[in-house]
Tab-separated table of C-alpha atoms and ligand atoms in Angstrom:
chain	number	residue	atom	x	y	z
Y	89	MET	CA	124.180	122.479	93.107
Y	90	ASN	CA	126.084	120.758	95.998
Y	91	VAL	CA	123.844	119.254	98.592
Y	92	LEU	CA	125.470	117.917	101.743
Y	93	MET	CA	123.221	114.653	104.241
Y	94	ALA	CA	124.467	115.260	107.519
Y	95	SER	CA	123.061	111.912	109.319
Y	96	SER	CA	123.742	109.366	111.954
Y	97	GLU	CA	123.732	106.824	109.964
Y	98	ALA	CA	123.443	106.194	106.874
Y	99	LEU	CA	123.662	102.584	104.605
Y	100	PRO	CA	125.911	100.551	103.224
Y	101	PHE	CA	128.010	101.489	106.440
Y	102	SER	CA	125.766	101.679	109.587
Y	103	LYS	CA	121.804	101.452	110.162
Y	104	THR	CA	119.464	100.705	112.795
Y	105	GLY	CA	116.531	101.809	111.451
Y	106	GLY	CA	114.831	103.429	108.413
Y	107	LEU	CA	117.162	106.759	108.738
Y	108	ALA	CA	120.108	104.723	107.425
Y	109	ASP	CA	117.923	103.715	104.210
Y	110	VAL	CA	116.726	106.352	103.123
Y	111	VAL	CA	119.816	108.540	103.198
Y	112	TYR	CA	121.463	106.162	101.503
Y	113	ALA	CA	118.792	105.953	98.273
Y	114	LEU	CA	117.676	109.156	98.157
Y	115	SER	CA	121.237	110.220	97.776
Y	116	LYS	CA	121.870	107.638	95.556
Y	117	TYR	CA	118.542	108.888	93.581
Y	118	ILE	CA	120.159	112.133	93.471
Y	119	ALA	CA	123.405	111.144	92.727
Y	120	LYS	CA	122.209	109.360	89.756
Y	121	ASN	CA	119.433	111.309	88.163
Y	122	CYS	CA	120.473	114.803	89.036
Y	123	LYS	CA	123.315	115.956	86.981
Y	124	GLY	CA	125.666	118.678	87.663
Y	125	ASP	CA	124.365	118.405	91.689
Y	126	THR	CA	126.892	116.810	94.192
Y	127	MET	CA	125.347	114.702	96.283
Y	128	SER	CA	127.658	114.018	99.728
Y	129	VAL	CA	126.989	112.327	102.986
Y	130	VAL	CA	128.420	112.987	106.019
Y	131	SER	CA	128.928	110.315	109.089
Y	132	PRO	CA	130.381	108.828	112.278
Y	133	PHE	CA	132.791	106.204	111.021
Y	134	TYR	CA	131.840	103.495	113.585
Y	135	GLY	CA	133.820	100.520	114.667
Y	136	SER	CA	131.406	98.212	113.089
Y	137	ILE	CA	132.217	99.450	109.425
Y	138	ASN	CA	133.769	96.740	107.259
Y	139	LYS	CA	137.377	97.960	106.910
Y	140	ASP	CA	138.379	95.055	104.497
Y	141	LYS	CA	135.419	95.666	101.805
Y	142	TYR	CA	135.254	99.548	101.575
Y	143	LYS	CA	138.230	101.424	101.049
Y	144	PHE	CA	138.455	104.506	102.391
Y	145	LYS	CA	141.343	106.955	102.088
Y	146	LEU	CA	142.296	109.806	104.877
Y	147	LEU	CA	141.092	112.593	103.447
Y	148	TYR	CA	141.238	115.298	106.074
Y	149	SER	CA	142.811	115.646	109.436
Y	150	PHE	CA	142.050	118.342	112.185
Y	151	ASP	CA	140.806	119.243	115.571
Y	152	VAL	CA	137.528	119.936	116.311
Y	153	LYS	CA	137.481	122.078	119.362
Y	154	MET	CA	134.612	121.674	121.762
Y	155	ASN	CA	135.295	124.327	124.271
Y	156	TRP	CA	138.576	123.337	126.193
Y	157	ARG	CA	138.678	120.304	124.584
Y	158	LYS	CA	140.850	120.134	121.414
Y	159	ILE	CA	139.247	116.699	119.313
Y	160	HIS	CA	141.582	114.719	116.850
Y	161	THR	CA	139.632	113.623	113.579
Y	162	ASP	CA	140.039	112.165	110.859
Y	163	ILE	CA	137.546	112.490	107.992
Y	164	MET	CA	137.609	109.320	105.688
Y	165	HIS	CA	136.493	109.611	101.973
Y	166	ILE	CA	134.983	107.038	99.686
Y	167	THR	CA	133.060	107.173	96.807
Y	168	TYR	CA	130.197	104.786	96.584
Y	169	GLU	CA	127.533	104.659	93.854
Y	170	GLY	CA	127.964	108.374	93.137
Y	171	ILE	CA	127.788	109.261	96.676
Y	172	ASP	CA	130.758	110.841	98.397
Y	173	TYR	CA	131.118	109.800	101.821
Y	174	TYR	CA	132.832	111.836	104.260
Y	175	LEU	CA	133.180	109.759	107.488
Y	176	VAL	CA	134.042	111.460	110.850
Y	177	LYS	CA	136.670	108.962	112.902
Y	178	ASN	CA	137.532	109.646	116.277
Y	179	ASP	CA	137.738	105.970	117.502
Y	180	ASN	CA	136.504	107.330	121.071
Y	181	TYR	CA	133.331	108.158	119.983
Y	182	PHE	CA	132.766	106.340	116.860
Y	183	ALA	CA	134.800	103.278	117.913
Y	184	ARG	CA	132.671	100.746	120.553
Y	185	ASN	CA	131.410	98.028	121.256
Y	186	GLY	CA	127.672	97.852	121.626
Y	187	GLY	CA	125.155	99.770	119.013
Y	188	LEU	CA	125.610	102.592	117.798
Y	189	TYR	CA	123.381	104.789	120.294
Y	190	GLY	CA	122.620	104.811	123.469
Y	191	TYR	CA	125.636	105.566	125.519
Y	192	TYR	CA	125.885	108.030	128.545
Y	193	ASP	CA	127.882	110.807	126.504
Y	194	ASP	CA	125.367	110.680	123.333
Y	195	GLY	CA	125.178	114.499	123.905
Y	196	GLU	CA	128.550	115.155	123.759
Y	197	ARG	CA	129.158	112.403	120.508
Y	198	TYR	CA	126.871	114.188	118.120
Y	199	ALA	CA	127.646	117.773	119.627
Y	200	TYR	CA	131.400	117.020	118.429
Y	201	PHE	CA	129.841	114.859	114.827
Y	202	SER	CA	127.501	118.315	114.505
Y	203	LEU	CA	131.212	120.556	114.974
Y	204	ALA	CA	132.872	118.372	113.143
Y	205	VAL	CA	130.487	118.881	110.529
Y	206	ILE	CA	130.900	122.423	110.535
Y	207	GLU	CA	134.316	121.466	110.249
Y	208	LEU	CA	134.536	119.512	106.868
Y	209	ILE	CA	132.490	122.293	105.444
Y	210	LYS	CA	134.774	124.816	105.994
Y	211	LEU	CA	137.349	122.712	104.174
Y	212	LEU	CA	135.817	120.840	101.292
Y	213	PRO	CA	137.530	122.297	97.464
Y	214	TYR	CA	133.682	122.946	96.290
Y	215	LYS	CA	131.432	125.168	98.360
Y	216	ILE	CA	127.887	123.781	100.144
Y	217	ASP	CA	124.559	125.068	99.098
Y	218	VAL	CA	122.398	122.929	101.378
Y	219	VAL	CA	122.677	120.546	104.057
Y	220	HIS	CA	120.318	118.228	104.701
Y	221	CYS	CA	119.816	117.199	108.647
Y	222	HIS	CA	117.937	114.160	110.068
Y	223	ASP	CA	116.598	113.421	113.302
Y	224	TRP	CA	117.772	115.012	116.845
Y	225	GLN	CA	121.482	113.829	116.439
Y	226	SER	CA	122.287	116.533	113.629
Y	227	GLY	CA	119.145	118.987	114.699
Y	228	MET	CA	121.858	121.429	116.269
Y	229	ILE	CA	123.886	122.212	112.809
Y	230	PRO	CA	121.087	124.578	111.355
Y	231	CYS	CA	121.586	126.313	114.788
Y	232	LEU	CA	125.525	126.439	115.012
Y	233	ILE	CA	124.878	128.006	111.587
Y	234	LYS	CA	122.832	131.051	112.354
Y	235	GLU	CA	123.683	131.814	115.533
Y	236	ARG	CA	127.494	130.660	115.536
Y	237	TYR	CA	128.294	130.857	111.750
Y	238	HIS	CA	126.271	133.483	110.566
Y	239	ASN	CA	129.524	135.979	109.711
Y	240	ASP	CA	131.612	133.097	108.307
Y	241	THR	CA	132.130	133.637	105.013
Y	242	ILE	CA	131.681	130.381	103.825
Y	243	VAL	CA	129.207	128.254	106.400
Y	244	GLY	CA	127.128	130.971	107.336
Y	245	LYS	CA	125.663	131.057	103.636
Y	246	VAL	CA	124.441	127.625	103.599
Y	247	LYS	CA	121.063	126.836	103.715
Y	248	SER	CA	119.546	123.768	106.136
Y	249	ILE	CA	116.429	121.092	106.110
Y	250	LEU	CA	115.747	119.225	108.819
Y	251	THR	CA	113.956	115.852	108.197
Y	252	ILE	CA	112.076	114.029	111.090
Y	253	HIS	CA	112.106	110.556	111.167
Y	254	ASN	CA	111.138	110.078	114.542
Y	255	PRO	CA	109.832	112.944	116.381
Y	256	LEU	CA	109.670	110.432	119.973
Y	257	PHE	CA	113.217	110.880	120.015
Y	258	LYS	CA	114.056	115.036	120.619
Y	259	GLY	CA	117.602	114.903	122.276
Y	260	TYR	CA	117.224	115.973	125.571
Y	261	PHE	CA	120.338	117.503	126.919
Y	262	GLY	CA	120.648	119.905	130.167
Y	263	VAL	CA	121.512	123.715	129.733
Y	264	ASN	CA	125.099	123.555	130.010
Y	265	SER	CA	125.393	121.131	127.022
Y	266	LEU	CA	124.641	124.716	125.245
Y	267	TYR	CA	127.991	126.147	126.241
Y	268	ASP	CA	129.966	123.574	127.021
Y	269	PHE	CA	129.554	121.266	124.083
Y	270	TYR	CA	128.500	124.042	121.472
Y	271	GLY	CA	130.003	127.409	122.830
Y	272	LEU	CA	126.724	129.151	122.416
Y	273	SER	CA	125.232	131.165	125.397
Y	274	ASP	CA	122.139	129.722	127.814
Y	275	ASN	CA	119.829	132.315	126.107
Y	276	LEU	CA	118.812	130.445	123.329
Y	277	PHE	CA	117.707	128.149	126.065
Y	278	TYR	CA	115.746	130.559	128.339
Y	279	SER	CA	114.725	132.425	125.778
Y	280	GLY	CA	112.605	129.480	124.705
Y	281	LYS	CA	114.067	128.652	121.162
Y	282	ILE	CA	116.280	125.687	121.595
Y	283	ARG	CA	113.681	124.415	125.214
Y	284	LEU	CA	111.102	121.752	125.337
Y	285	ASP	CA	109.708	120.116	128.695
Y	286	GLY	CA	112.598	122.208	130.697
Y	287	GLN	CA	115.440	120.713	128.306
Y	288	VAL	CA	117.917	121.386	125.834
Y	289	SER	CA	116.043	119.501	122.432
Y	290	THR	CA	118.724	119.299	119.930
Y	291	LEU	CA	115.694	118.259	117.583
Y	292	LYS	CA	113.447	121.419	118.702
Y	293	ALA	CA	116.646	123.566	117.839
Y	294	GLY	CA	116.434	122.083	114.014
Y	295	ILE	CA	112.698	123.241	113.885
Y	296	TRP	CA	113.216	126.066	114.852
Y	297	TYR	CA	116.141	126.737	113.134
Y	298	ALA	CA	116.728	125.096	109.422
Y	299	ASP	CA	115.388	127.110	106.521
Y	300	LYS	CA	112.432	124.065	105.772
Y	301	ILE	CA	111.349	121.081	107.624
Y	302	THR	CA	110.582	117.851	106.297
Y	303	THR	CA	108.705	114.834	107.530
Y	304	VAL	CA	108.403	111.348	105.648
Y	305	SER	CA	104.992	111.120	104.544
Y	306	PRO	CA	101.795	114.147	104.282
Y	307	THR	CA	99.704	112.372	106.672
Y	308	HIS	CA	102.924	112.295	109.211
Y	309	ALA	CA	103.179	115.763	108.475
Y	310	TYR	CA	99.381	116.693	109.579
Y	311	GLU	CA	99.834	114.515	112.742
Y	312	LEU	CA	102.928	116.400	113.415
Y	313	LYS	CA	100.762	119.687	113.905
Y	314	THR	CA	97.789	118.011	116.199
Y	315	PRO	CA	98.434	117.767	120.226
Y	316	ASP	CA	97.385	113.921	119.674
Y	317	GLY	CA	99.660	113.068	117.050
Y	318	SER	CA	103.193	114.996	117.434
Y	319	LYS	CA	104.780	113.630	120.789
Y	320	GLY	CA	104.841	117.191	122.301
Y	321	LEU	CA	106.397	118.987	118.640
Y	322	TRP	CA	103.056	120.211	117.881
Y	323	TYR	CA	103.322	124.248	119.054
Y	324	ASP	CA	106.349	124.259	117.479
Y	325	LEU	CA	105.605	122.961	114.280
Y	326	ILE	CA	102.305	124.977	113.857
Y	327	LEU	CA	104.856	128.528	114.065
Y	328	ARG	CA	107.061	126.898	111.466
Y	329	GLN	CA	104.095	125.567	109.294
Y	330	ASN	CA	104.944	127.472	106.297
Y	331	ASP	CA	108.261	125.810	105.821
Y	332	PHE	CA	107.097	122.117	106.693
Y	333	VAL	CA	106.096	119.743	104.597
Y	334	GLY	CA	105.698	115.691	104.157
Y	335	ILE	CA	107.183	113.958	101.699
Y	336	ILE	CA	106.722	110.337	101.452
Y	337	ASN	CA	109.742	108.003	101.414
Y	338	GLY	CA	110.609	106.009	98.479
Y	339	MET	CA	112.147	102.047	98.684
Y	340	ASP	CA	115.225	100.726	97.494
Y	341	TYR	CA	113.697	98.247	93.978
Y	342	LYS	CA	116.982	97.323	93.455
Y	343	GLU	CA	117.537	95.396	96.660
Y	344	PHE	CA	113.776	94.233	96.740
Y	345	ASN	CA	112.571	92.579	93.284
Y	346	PRO	CA	111.311	90.082	93.269
Y	347	LEU	CA	111.927	89.138	89.393
Y	348	THR	CA	115.683	89.230	90.445
Y	349	ASP	CA	116.121	89.025	94.065
Y	350	LYS	CA	118.991	86.407	95.277
Y	351	MET	CA	117.766	84.800	98.356
Y	352	ILE	CA	114.415	83.968	97.450
Y	353	TYR	CA	113.039	80.136	96.318
Y	354	PHE	CA	111.299	81.082	93.369
Y	355	ASN	CA	111.900	84.585	90.983
Y	356	TYR	CA	108.778	86.107	89.860
Y	357	GLY	CA	107.375	89.113	88.407
Y	358	LYS	CA	103.350	90.736	86.849
Y	359	LYS	CA	103.105	87.982	84.941
Y	360	ASN	CA	103.710	84.851	87.054
Y	361	PHE	CA	103.164	86.090	90.460
Y	362	ALA	CA	100.297	83.263	91.363
Y	363	GLU	CA	102.784	80.613	90.548
Y	364	GLY	CA	105.502	82.754	92.419
Y	365	LYS	CA	104.215	83.326	95.586
Y	366	ARG	CA	102.843	79.686	95.537
Y	367	LYS	CA	105.756	78.217	95.115
Y	368	ASN	CA	107.716	80.899	97.255
Y	369	LYS	CA	105.089	79.819	100.536
Y	370	GLU	CA	105.195	76.162	99.742
Y	371	ALA	CA	109.654	76.150	99.888
Y	372	PHE	CA	109.255	78.735	103.392
Y	373	CYS	CA	106.972	76.187	104.927
Y	374	LYS	CA	108.607	73.095	104.113
Y	375	GLU	CA	111.772	75.074	105.380
Y	376	PHE	CA	110.249	76.412	108.566
Y	377	GLU	CA	108.621	73.228	108.888
Y	378	LEU	CA	104.770	75.022	109.106
Y	379	GLU	CA	101.788	73.221	107.264
Y	380	GLN	CA	101.598	73.240	104.021
Y	381	GLY	CA	98.118	75.257	102.325
Y	382	LYS	CA	97.352	77.968	104.699
Y	383	PRO	CA	96.996	81.230	104.197
Y	384	LEU	CA	100.830	82.552	105.347
Y	385	PHE	CA	100.865	86.246	107.733
Y	386	SER	CA	104.015	87.409	108.608
Y	387	VAL	CA	105.682	90.188	110.622
Y	388	VAL	CA	109.014	91.279	109.935
Y	389	SER	CA	109.916	94.737	112.167
Y	390	ARG	CA	111.627	95.895	115.409
Y	391	LEU	CA	109.441	94.681	118.460
Y	392	SER	CA	108.958	98.092	120.174
Y	393	ASP	CA	106.024	99.608	121.353
Y	394	GLN	CA	106.068	101.871	118.842
Y	395	LYS	CA	104.444	98.993	115.536
Y	396	GLY	CA	102.042	97.856	118.056
Y	397	LEU	CA	102.822	94.760	120.188
Y	398	GLU	CA	99.743	94.192	121.609
Y	399	LEU	CA	97.980	94.670	117.939
Y	400	ILE	CA	100.251	92.207	116.401
Y	401	ASN	CA	100.072	89.314	119.635
Y	402	ALA	CA	96.718	89.759	119.098
Y	403	MET	CA	96.142	89.762	115.640
Y	404	ALA	CA	98.709	86.694	115.549
Y	405	ASP	CA	96.599	84.458	117.576
Y	406	PHE	CA	93.384	85.701	116.130
Y	407	VAL	CA	94.809	84.581	112.768
Y	408	VAL	CA	96.354	80.946	113.517
Y	409	SER	CA	93.070	80.373	115.822
Y	410	ASN	CA	91.589	80.863	112.608
Y	411	GLY	CA	93.146	78.239	110.393
Y	412	ALA	CA	96.189	80.545	109.164
Y	413	ASN	CA	100.066	80.513	109.716
Y	414	PHE	CA	102.042	82.910	110.903
Y	415	ALA	CA	105.878	84.121	111.125
Y	416	LEU	CA	108.241	86.645	112.592
Y	417	VAL	CA	111.249	87.878	112.098
Y	418	GLY	CA	112.187	90.387	114.143
Y	419	SER	CA	113.997	91.118	117.616
Y	420	GLY	CA	113.365	94.075	120.950
Y	421	GLU	CA	111.099	94.425	123.688
Y	422	LYS	CA	111.994	91.021	126.119
Y	423	TYR	CA	108.367	90.212	126.789
Y	424	ALA	CA	107.055	90.182	122.927
Y	425	GLU	CA	109.755	88.369	122.087
Y	426	ASP	CA	108.763	85.336	124.876
Y	427	TYR	CA	105.448	85.870	123.701
Y	428	TYR	CA	106.292	84.708	119.963
Y	429	ASN	CA	108.640	82.344	121.834
Y	430	ALA	CA	105.285	80.842	123.928
Y	431	LEU	CA	102.893	81.185	120.761
Y	432	HIS	CA	105.530	78.790	118.622
Y	433	MET	CA	105.381	76.056	121.644
Y	434	LYS	CA	101.769	76.715	121.703
Y	435	TYR	CA	100.766	75.741	117.688
Y	436	LEU	CA	104.280	74.373	116.978
Y	437	HIS	CA	103.611	73.415	113.375
Y	438	ASN	CA	102.045	76.873	112.775
Y	439	VAL	CA	103.918	79.546	114.268
Y	440	ARG	CA	107.657	80.117	113.307
Y	441	VAL	CA	109.644	83.021	115.175
Y	442	TYR	CA	112.911	83.922	114.695
Y	443	ILE	CA	114.353	86.435	117.327
Y	444	GLY	CA	117.243	88.591	115.633
Y	445	TYR	CA	117.173	89.861	112.635
Y	446	ASN	CA	117.657	87.534	109.231
Y	447	ASN	CA	117.983	89.538	106.083
Y	448	GLU	CA	117.608	86.195	103.978
Y	449	MET	CA	114.937	85.126	106.187
Y	450	ALA	CA	113.198	88.284	105.888
Y	451	HIS	CA	113.542	88.286	102.186
Y	452	LYS	CA	111.921	84.852	101.907
Y	453	CYS	CA	109.057	85.769	104.157
Y	454	TYR	CA	108.112	88.764	102.013
Y	455	ALA	CA	108.276	86.620	99.152
Y	456	ALA	CA	106.104	83.487	100.626
Y	457	SER	CA	103.589	85.772	102.604
Y	458	ASP	CA	100.178	86.482	101.820
Y	459	PHE	CA	99.440	89.244	104.451
Y	460	PHE	CA	102.008	91.416	106.030
Y	461	ILE	CA	100.558	92.581	109.564
Y	462	MET	CA	102.011	96.346	110.640
Y	463	PRO	CA	99.150	97.588	112.722
Y	464	SER	CA	101.840	100.799	114.137
Y	465	ALA	CA	100.897	103.060	117.178
Y	466	PHE	CA	102.514	105.908	115.132
Y	467	GLU	CA	104.820	105.562	112.098
Y	468	PRO	CA	106.609	108.410	110.524
Y	469	CYS	CA	106.554	106.879	106.902
Y	470	GLY	CA	107.189	102.783	107.037
Y	471	LEU	CA	108.941	100.514	104.484
Y	472	GLY	CA	107.303	96.858	105.590
Y	473	GLN	CA	104.395	98.021	103.846
Y	474	MET	CA	105.887	99.208	100.642
Y	475	ILE	CA	108.765	96.409	100.401
Y	476	ALA	CA	105.503	93.467	100.943
Y	477	GLN	CA	103.479	95.027	98.064
Y	478	ARG	CA	106.529	95.021	95.983
Y	479	TYR	CA	106.282	91.057	96.280
Y	480	GLY	CA	102.692	91.032	96.518
Y	481	THR	CA	102.157	90.670	99.954
Y	482	LEU	CA	98.699	92.247	101.311
Y	483	PRO	CA	99.723	94.473	103.689
Y	484	ILE	CA	97.085	94.976	107.065
Y	485	VAL	CA	98.102	98.226	108.560
Y	486	ARG	CA	97.088	100.200	111.240
Y	487	ARG	CA	96.053	103.593	108.853
Y	488	THR	CA	98.410	106.200	110.007
Y	489	GLY	CA	101.165	108.557	108.977
Y	490	GLY	CA	103.087	106.873	106.243
Y	491	LEU	CA	100.721	103.708	106.398
Y	492	LYS	CA	97.743	105.597	105.138
Y	493	ASP	CA	99.726	107.131	102.203
Y	494	SER	CA	101.151	104.087	101.107
Y	495	VAL	CA	97.634	101.733	101.883
Y	496	LYS	CA	94.666	101.402	99.830
Y	497	PRO	CA	92.472	99.980	102.212
Y	498	TYR	CA	90.026	96.780	101.003
Y	499	ASN	CA	86.520	97.733	102.218
Y	500	TYR	CA	83.891	94.459	102.639
Y	501	GLY	CA	81.008	97.056	102.068
Y	502	ILE	CA	81.778	98.685	98.939
Y	503	ASN	CA	83.865	95.386	97.227
Y	504	ASN	CA	86.666	98.038	95.771
Y	505	PHE	CA	88.877	94.982	95.307
Y	506	LYS	CA	89.332	96.618	91.495
Y	507	ASP	CA	91.637	99.761	93.775
Y	508	ALA	CA	92.452	98.258	96.646
Y	509	ASP	CA	95.908	96.864	97.564
Y	510	GLY	CA	95.619	95.639	101.607
Y	511	PHE	CA	93.489	95.781	104.673
Y	512	GLY	CA	93.293	98.831	106.931
Y	513	PHE	CA	91.820	100.025	110.319
Y	514	ASP	CA	91.563	103.174	111.569
Y	515	ASN	CA	91.209	103.090	115.512
Y	516	PHE	CA	94.578	101.294	118.149
Y	517	SER	CA	92.171	98.967	119.103
Y	518	VAL	CA	92.028	94.962	119.421
Y	519	ASN	CA	88.692	94.984	118.001
Y	520	ASP	CA	89.223	96.702	115.026
Y	521	ALA	CA	92.442	95.200	113.886
Y	522	LEU	CA	91.087	91.496	114.691
Y	523	LYS	CA	88.202	92.809	112.075
Y	524	ALA	CA	90.205	94.070	109.320
Y	525	SER	CA	92.517	90.620	109.897
Y	526	ALA	CA	89.019	88.773	109.658
Y	527	GLN	CA	88.210	90.467	106.331
Y	528	ALA	CA	91.922	89.356	104.604
Y	529	LEU	CA	90.676	85.563	105.859
Y	530	MET	CA	87.419	86.177	104.048
Y	531	VAL	CA	88.552	87.613	101.161
Y	532	TYR	CA	91.627	84.642	101.097
Y	533	ASN	CA	89.574	82.183	101.636
Y	534	SER	CA	85.802	82.800	99.615
Y	535	ARG	CA	87.347	85.563	97.095
Y	536	PRO	CA	89.962	83.884	95.289
Y	537	LYS	CA	89.534	86.368	91.860
Y	538	GLU	CA	89.141	89.243	94.304
Y	539	PHE	CA	92.457	88.378	96.132
Y	540	GLU	CA	94.164	88.130	93.056
Y	541	LYS	CA	93.184	91.141	91.718
Y	542	MET	CA	94.577	92.937	95.158
Y	543	ARG	CA	97.785	91.602	94.656
Y	544	LEU	CA	98.262	92.821	91.208
Y	545	ASN	CA	96.978	95.843	92.724
Y	546	ALA	CA	100.010	96.390	95.322
Y	547	LEU	CA	102.927	94.738	93.094
Y	548	LYS	CA	101.923	97.487	90.606
Y	549	ALA	CA	102.292	100.084	93.249
Y	550	ASP	CA	104.357	103.218	92.996
Y	551	HIS	CA	106.555	103.189	95.684
Y	552	SER	CA	109.633	104.428	93.820
Y	553	TRP	CA	112.717	107.558	94.645
Y	554	THR	CA	111.665	108.970	91.383
Y	555	LYS	CA	109.027	110.943	92.465
Y	556	PRO	CA	109.576	112.112	96.025
Y	557	SER	CA	113.391	112.744	94.852
Y	558	GLN	CA	111.884	114.950	92.798
Y	559	GLU	CA	110.327	116.916	95.521
Y	560	TYR	CA	113.383	117.115	97.855
Y	561	LEU	CA	115.037	118.335	94.752
Y	562	LYS	CA	112.529	121.089	94.699
Y	563	LEU	CA	113.190	122.050	98.112
Y	564	TYR	CA	116.979	122.250	97.426
Y	565	GLN	CA	116.833	124.453	94.744
Y	566	GLU	CA	114.230	126.661	96.171
Y	567	LEU	CA	116.502	126.823	99.121
Y	568	ASN	CA	119.647	127.395	97.100
Y	569	GLU	CA	117.914	130.241	95.048
Y	570	ARG	CA	116.799	132.172	98.505
Y	571	LYS	CA	119.560	134.050	98.834
L	791	GLC	C1	111.757	106.090	111.321
L	791	GLC	C2	110.215	105.938	111.236
L	791	GLC	C3	109.540	105.089	110.059
L	791	GLC	C4	110.508	105.556	108.952
L	791	GLC	C5	112.411	105.683	108.922
L	791	GLC	C6	112.678	106.540	107.949
L	791	GLC	O1	112.363	105.119	111.192
L	791	GLC	O2	109.837	105.319	112.973
L	791	GLC	O3	108.655	104.923	109.948
L	791	GLC	O4	110.233	105.282	107.841
L	791	GLC	O5	112.276	106.736	109.907
L	791	GLC	O6	112.183	107.692	107.306
């Protein structure tokens, strides 16, 4: 069976968020463990790709027809870790100075990408059985297959999956885009099939037309069917609920491994984690000029409202004024960056802030910290909490989406430390967030045995891709058998 992932970002070539990690890790896992399956990824060739490091070969050149435009397209190919990457190259659309998204013509850019994917499927020497699409950027592909290419002997037979990583971004565009970009009729909008909030939504198109829909944790799949938790998608997802499942993401066990990680100060595993964590914390506090001998709470995150900034702010101030250190690596909303810089000025030797993304400091932070703060407003899956556990660092999470599915919270009342591997609270409230932080401090200060056991539980938590990739494979097979 041949599966093609269509994604607007994929490691090791491009990344703004967890989507890039998932596409790469899941493909790698399937390519390695499932002999006989061809796993390929199609993604844009962005200007930021390191062309010296990765030697691409020009595989095909063709024109993509977008209504009256004919757009020259090169397909650049590389095989990397068992995955065939096909990158769609048109510098006018993708080699821009700046980030991957957020341009005035994003609708056109990803319409072009989607049409180029269809052309690629026609050209490949092997038949694609399943195309696995991700988020709004490739949401139109299932619609194109069923509305424009259903009679095509190759494309018409391809089955499709849409995975929703972030329901906030709907891919809203004007009605004209349907004909202008895709050569599709306005009727698709007027009939309501791809209309959301009075606009064309490419995410909704994926929900309506994909043969299967997934999201990245079972709890988020449930939330997406409720008016409160769905960001406006509940109605459409309830209509498709028989073909909709939540599969929790795994994480890359090779990149994040305290036993072999070259970026941390001292390697450790389940046998010597107490010593390992202590040494990492000491070295971290020394390097970043934090007072020694205190519990360390940390955040590694994009600073966006989704991540629960108000709660992070309150928790940081609370733990530091109760005798802890706090470290943060991240960037995003200006008001949040200002807040953390000010917090550092207020507690010079107890707060350390790095505005930006610093991979090495992030690794050191995961290894050195006692607690990892992640009180998201919503979190389809989340990766930071899993990485933290992998390093024996206890996450403190708001129990939403994947955070609920991956952390077993400590309960003070029943003292369930034998099973717990983190702390959690349900409501998005400062009061509850501070209560959970207070519990973490209490366990650290007065229940050292419980604390050690919980760390060990975290180190033992299984967040590998083994099980999730098997679930995806089952889905692919199920679709492939549907004729
Ligand atoms: C999005 C979600 C995050 C998830 C990631 C990968 O970034 O916000 O929760 O982990 O996608 O699926």
